[in-house]
Every structure is written in C-alpha cells, then in structure tokens.
Coordinates of C-alpha atoms in Angstrom, one line a residue:
M1 CA -40.4 -52.3 7.8
D2 CA -41.0 -55.3 5.5
D3 CA -43.4 -56.1 3.0
F4 CA -45.5 -53.4 2.4
G5 CA -48.3 -54.4 -0.5
L6 CA -48.3 -58.0 0.5
H7 CA -51.8 -57.5 2.2
R8 CA -54.1 -54.9 3.9
G9 CA -53.2 -55.8 7.4
I10 CA -49.2 -55.1 6.9
N11 CA -50.6 -51.6 4.7
E12 CA -52.6 -50.6 8.1
A13 CA -49.7 -51.5 10.5
V14 CA -46.7 -50.1 8.5
L15 CA -48.9 -47.0 8.5
A16 CA -49.9 -46.8 11.7
L17 CA -46.5 -47.1 13.1
V18 CA -45.1 -44.8 10.9
G19 CA -47.5 -41.9 12.0
M20 CA -46.2 -43.1 15.6
G21 CA -42.5 -42.2 14.5
R22 CA -41.8 -46.3 15.2
V23 CA -40.9 -46.7 11.7
Q24 CA -38.5 -44.9 9.4
A25 CA -37.9 -47.0 6.6
V26 CA -40.8 -49.2 4.5
S27 CA -39.8 -52.0 2.2
A28 CA -42.5 -52.1 -0.7
Q29 CA -43.4 -55.0 -2.4
V30 CA -44.7 -54.0 -5.8
G31 CA -46.1 -57.3 -7.1
G32 CA -48.2 -57.8 -3.5
P33 CA -52.0 -57.8 -4.2
A34 CA -52.2 -54.7 -1.8
W35 CA -49.4 -52.6 -3.6
S36 CA -52.0 -50.6 -5.9
A37 CA -54.5 -50.1 -2.9
G38 CA -51.9 -48.6 -0.8
A39 CA -49.2 -47.1 -3.1
R40 CA -51.0 -43.4 -2.7
E41 CA -51.1 -43.3 0.5
L42 CA -47.1 -44.5 0.9
S43 CA -46.5 -41.8 -1.9
L44 CA -47.8 -39.2 0.3
L45 CA -45.2 -39.6 3.4
D46 CA -42.6 -37.3 3.7
P47 CA -39.0 -38.8 1.9
Q48 CA -36.9 -36.4 4.2
G49 CA -38.8 -38.3 7.8
V50 CA -39.5 -42.4 5.6
D51 CA -37.0 -44.0 3.9
V52 CA -39.4 -45.7 1.1
G53 CA -37.4 -48.6 -0.8
L54 CA -38.2 -51.3 -3.4
H55 CA -38.6 -54.5 -2.0
L56 CA -37.2 -57.1 -4.9
D57 CA -39.2 -60.1 -5.0
L58 CA -38.8 -63.1 -6.6
T59 CA -39.9 -65.9 -4.4
E60 CA -43.5 -64.6 -3.5
C61 CA -45.2 -62.0 -5.7
P62 CA -42.9 -61.1 -8.8
L63 CA -44.3 -59.4 -12.0
Q64 CA -43.5 -62.0 -13.8
A65 CA -45.4 -64.9 -12.9
G66 CA -43.0 -67.4 -14.8
I67 CA -40.0 -66.3 -12.7
R68 CA -41.1 -66.6 -9.4
M69 CA -39.4 -69.6 -7.3
P70 CA -39.1 -71.3 -3.9
L71 CA -36.4 -69.1 -1.4
K72 CA -34.6 -72.8 -1.3
E73 CA -34.7 -72.8 -5.2
A74 CA -33.5 -69.6 -5.8
I75 CA -30.8 -70.2 -3.6
G76 CA -29.5 -73.4 -5.3
R77 CA -29.9 -72.0 -9.0
A78 CA -28.2 -68.8 -8.0
Y79 CA -25.7 -70.5 -7.2
A80 CA -24.8 -73.0 -9.4
G81 CA -25.2 -70.3 -12.0
R82 CA -28.7 -71.3 -13.6
L83 CA -30.7 -68.3 -13.2
N84 CA -32.1 -66.6 -16.7
V85 CA -30.3 -63.8 -16.8
A86 CA -32.4 -62.0 -19.5
Q87 CA -35.6 -62.7 -17.2
L88 CA -34.1 -62.0 -14.4
R89 CA -32.8 -58.6 -15.5
S90 CA -36.4 -57.8 -16.9
E91 CA -37.8 -58.5 -13.8
I92 CA -35.8 -56.2 -11.9
R93 CA -36.5 -53.4 -14.0
A94 CA -39.9 -54.2 -14.1
Q95 CA -39.9 -53.9 -10.4
F96 CA -38.2 -50.2 -10.2
D97 CA -40.4 -49.5 -13.1
A98 CA -43.7 -49.8 -10.8
F99 CA -42.2 -48.2 -7.6
E100 CA -41.2 -45.3 -9.7
D101 CA -44.4 -45.2 -11.8
A102 CA -46.6 -45.2 -8.5
L103 CA -44.3 -42.9 -6.5
G104 CA -43.1 -41.0 -9.1
R105 CA -39.5 -40.9 -7.6
A106 CA -36.5 -43.3 -6.9
P107 CA -36.7 -45.7 -4.0
A108 CA -34.5 -44.4 -1.0
Y109 CA -33.0 -47.7 -0.6
V110 CA -32.9 -51.7 -2.2
D111 CA -33.7 -54.7 -0.2
G112 CA -34.7 -57.9 -1.0
H113 CA -37.9 -60.3 -0.2
Q114 CA -36.1 -63.2 1.5
H115 CA -33.2 -61.6 1.0
V116 CA -32.8 -62.5 -2.3
H117 CA -31.3 -59.0 -3.5
Q118 CA -27.9 -60.2 -2.2
L119 CA -27.8 -63.7 -4.2
P120 CA -25.4 -64.2 -6.7
V121 CA -26.3 -62.9 -10.4
V122 CA -29.2 -61.3 -8.9
R123 CA -26.9 -58.9 -7.1
S124 CA -24.5 -58.0 -10.0
L125 CA -28.0 -57.4 -12.0
L126 CA -29.5 -55.0 -9.2
V127 CA -26.0 -53.2 -8.9
Q128 CA -26.2 -52.9 -13.4
E129 CA -29.6 -51.2 -12.9
L130 CA -28.8 -49.1 -10.2
L131 CA -25.8 -47.6 -12.0
L132 CA -27.7 -47.1 -15.1
R133 CA -30.6 -45.4 -13.4
Y134 CA -29.0 -43.1 -11.2
P135 CA -25.8 -42.1 -12.8
E136 CA -25.8 -39.1 -10.9
R137 CA -24.6 -41.5 -7.6
N138 CA -21.8 -38.5 -6.4
T139 CA -24.3 -35.9 -5.6
G140 CA -25.8 -38.8 -3.0
R141 CA -29.3 -39.3 -4.8
M142 CA -28.1 -43.4 -5.2
P143 CA -30.4 -45.5 -3.6
W144 CA -28.6 -47.4 -0.5
L145 CA -28.6 -51.4 -0.7
R146 CA -29.3 -53.4 2.4
N147 CA -26.4 -55.0 4.3
T148 CA -27.5 -58.0 5.8
R149 CA -24.3 -58.8 8.0
G150 CA -25.2 -59.2 11.4
P151 CA -24.5 -58.5 14.8
S152 CA -22.0 -60.3 17.1
R153 CA -23.7 -63.6 19.3
K154 CA -23.8 -61.2 22.7
A155 CA -26.3 -59.1 20.7
H156 CA -29.1 -61.6 20.4
A157 CA -31.5 -63.0 23.0
D158 CA -31.1 -67.1 22.1
W159 CA -28.9 -68.8 19.9
G160 CA -31.2 -69.6 17.4
T161 CA -32.0 -65.9 16.4
W162 CA -27.5 -65.5 16.3
A163 CA -27.6 -68.8 13.9
K164 CA -30.4 -67.5 11.3
A165 CA -28.7 -64.2 11.0
E166 CA -25.4 -66.3 10.4
V167 CA -26.7 -68.2 7.4
I168 CA -28.5 -64.9 6.0
A169 CA -25.3 -63.4 6.4
A170 CA -23.2 -65.9 4.7
L171 CA -25.5 -66.6 1.3
G172 CA -24.2 -63.0 0.2
S173 CA -23.8 -60.3 2.6
R174 CA -19.7 -59.5 2.3
A175 CA -19.7 -60.0 -1.7
L176 CA -22.6 -57.2 -2.1
A177 CA -20.3 -55.4 0.5
L178 CA -17.9 -55.7 -1.5
L179 CA -19.5 -55.0 -5.2
A180 CA -21.6 -52.1 -3.0
Q181 CA -18.2 -50.3 -2.4
R182 CA -16.3 -50.9 -5.7
H183 CA -19.0 -48.7 -6.9
A184 CA -20.0 -46.3 -4.6
V185 CA -23.3 -47.7 -3.0
A186 CA -23.7 -47.1 0.4
Q187 CA -25.1 -49.5 2.8
N188 CA -26.1 -49.7 6.4
R189 CA -23.5 -51.1 8.8
R190 CA -25.1 -54.2 10.3
L191 CA -28.6 -55.9 10.1
L192 CA -30.7 -56.1 13.1
G193 CA -34.2 -58.3 13.9
V194 CA -33.3 -61.8 12.4
Y195 CA -35.0 -64.1 14.2
D196 CA -37.5 -67.4 13.7
F197 CA -40.4 -65.7 14.1
S198 CA -41.4 -67.9 17.2
G199 CA -42.8 -66.9 20.9
D200 CA -45.2 -64.6 22.1
A201 CA -44.7 -60.5 23.2
Q202 CA -42.2 -61.2 26.2
A203 CA -40.1 -63.1 23.6
Y204 CA -40.1 -60.3 20.9
G205 CA -39.7 -57.8 23.9
R206 CA -36.5 -59.7 24.8
R207 CA -35.3 -60.2 21.4
L208 CA -36.0 -56.2 20.4
W209 CA -34.6 -54.8 23.7
R210 CA -30.8 -57.1 23.1
W211 CA -31.3 -56.0 19.2
L212 CA -31.2 -52.4 20.7
G213 CA -29.1 -52.6 23.1
A214 CA -26.4 -53.7 21.1
A215 CA -27.3 -51.1 18.2
E216 CA -24.8 -48.7 17.1
N217 CA -25.0 -45.7 14.3
G218 CA -26.0 -47.1 10.9
D219 CA -27.4 -50.5 12.0
L220 CA -30.7 -51.2 10.7
L221 CA -33.5 -53.0 12.9
M222 CA -35.7 -55.1 10.3
C223 CA -39.3 -56.0 10.9
H224 CA -42.6 -57.7 9.9
A225 CA -45.0 -56.0 11.7
G226 CA -49.1 -56.8 10.4
L227 CA -52.9 -56.5 11.8
S228 CA -54.9 -59.9 10.7
T229 CA -57.5 -59.4 8.3
G230 CA -58.4 -63.1 7.7
Q231 CA -56.0 -63.8 5.0
A232 CA -53.9 -67.0 4.9
D233 CA -50.4 -65.4 6.0
P234 CA -48.1 -67.9 7.7
L235 CA -46.1 -65.2 9.5
A236 CA -49.6 -63.3 10.6
R237 CA -49.2 -63.8 14.8
A238 CA -45.5 -63.0 14.7
R239 CA -46.7 -60.1 12.7
F240 CA -49.4 -58.7 15.5
I241 CA -47.2 -59.4 18.0
E242 CA -44.5 -57.3 16.4
F243 CA -46.7 -54.6 15.8
S244 CA -48.5 -55.0 19.5
V245 CA -44.8 -54.2 20.8
L246 CA -43.6 -52.1 18.1
G247 CA -46.9 -49.4 18.9
S248 CA -46.8 -50.3 22.9
L249 CA -46.2 -47.1 25.0
E250 CA -43.9 -48.9 26.6
F251 CA -41.3 -49.2 23.6
A252 CA -41.8 -45.6 23.1
E253 CA -41.0 -44.7 27.0
R254 CA -38.0 -47.2 26.9
V255 CA -36.4 -45.2 23.5
A256 CA -36.9 -42.1 25.2
F257 CA -34.9 -43.2 28.6
K258 CA -32.9 -44.9 26.8
N259 CA -31.9 -42.1 24.6
I260 CA -32.1 -44.5 22.0
R261 CA -32.9 -41.6 18.5
L262 CA -34.5 -43.6 15.4
R263 CA -33.3 -42.4 12.6
P264 CA -34.1 -43.0 8.6
M265 CA -30.9 -44.7 6.7
H266 CA -30.2 -41.9 4.6
Q267 CA -29.7 -39.3 7.3
I268 CA -27.6 -41.2 8.8
L269 CA -25.4 -42.0 5.7
E270 CA -25.3 -38.3 4.6
S271 CA -24.6 -37.7 7.8
R272 CA -21.2 -39.4 7.8

C-alpha cells in the first residue's frame, strides 16, 4: 500500500488493513507530514509478514524542498537530461537514511511516489545507491524494486485503466527492468491496481476482482487506501472506497473462496 506518512488517515488505514491480513507491503513516504508520528508503529511490524519499503518521493514531500517538482516537470526534465544529478543523488541518499534511522533496518523494497523511481537518471542513481548500501545482495538481502509493467488488456475492467497502466509502464519499466537484471536486483512480475481513482465502491470492486482474477505468482497489487481526516487530499474519496472494499468481509470471503493467497513479495522472490 502506497503513501504511508502522507497523512494520519493513510497511516491508520494501512495499519488497520495490515492487522486484518489484507495488506502485505507498505510504502513509506519519509518526507510526509505524518511519517514521524507513524514510523514507530511501522517499525513494530514483523518484517517476515509485511514488506516495508521506501516510497521514493520527488514530487510531493521530498526532504529537500528545492528538489520538489510536479510530475509532468519531473518527467520532462528526466527525459531531457536536465535533472540536477548531485542534488538528486543527495535526496535519494537522504530518504534511505531517514528510513533506516526510523526503522533500524533497510527497506524491503523501493518504489516511487507517482512511479518516479523508473525515470531516466533517477533509476540509475537509485540502483547505484542500492549497490553502494547493500553489497551483500548475493545473500538475498538486497531490496527489490517495483516493476511497473502491467498485465494484458483483459485484466482490466475498463479501457481507461488499461491505457493508464500502459502509459505508466512506458515511462521506464523496461529500462529499469534491464538495469535491475544487470545488477541482480529482484523485481515483482507485473503491477496490478492502476486506475484513474474514479467510480464508487462497486466500480472499484469490479476492477479489483478483474485484477485478482488475472494475477499470477509474483504480481503486485498496488492500492492507496486511507481514512478521512478533514485534510485536503485529492484522492480522499478514492482512498476511503479502497479501504472499505479491502477491509470488507466480502473481500476476505471471496479471497478464501477463490483460493487466492496474499503474500509478502520477499517470500515469493525467495522461493524462486
């Protein structure tokens, strides 16, 4: 689940869903306003049962205010080769430091807020940082990286979700996968859960069961659940809908009926 640390409602939703066994991965946004308040509870989660990862953020709450940029600007500057490499390297390092200082361990994985981790320059500096920090990668302790490659069209309940997933993947999934493979950094198989945050609970449920119906071993289902706090959040309605569906008894019953097993990605990768 993405965006832990962005606000209190997300933290509460994440911890509640983890407690119910509905979430097996938590992406931590270490520059978020609610990170400090929630980090201790996150540190108490069993790392064997829940993967806690770094949600690399350059567009909303980076640690260096001067590096913050809208997503479209980040994409444009990355592809034009106009990112400040020294500043970006410093920011990536600082976010790893903040995560390790708070949790006392390395992240289980790294992904990106709005998928920035896969952009040109960003992906290279990120992998360099991983190799520098965790040279013991051959022992299986290297954090895995989120692959944004999506499933086929039939895995989506509507054309719009498929189109958005294709755009996200086109921004760097293949290049990141090649880089990860070159340096023996593991990745999830495919990314499920991309949509435009529109619709009601019934619509999200249709999308969710289409994704899960198409899921294969090693696929990752992304979600952004949250509870309302009265704070400004453009995704507030969608977050609450996701929380309601994922936290429902119907979800648990359908997962059991369809014999779907939800596991932390590190367990899947270790069994390969």
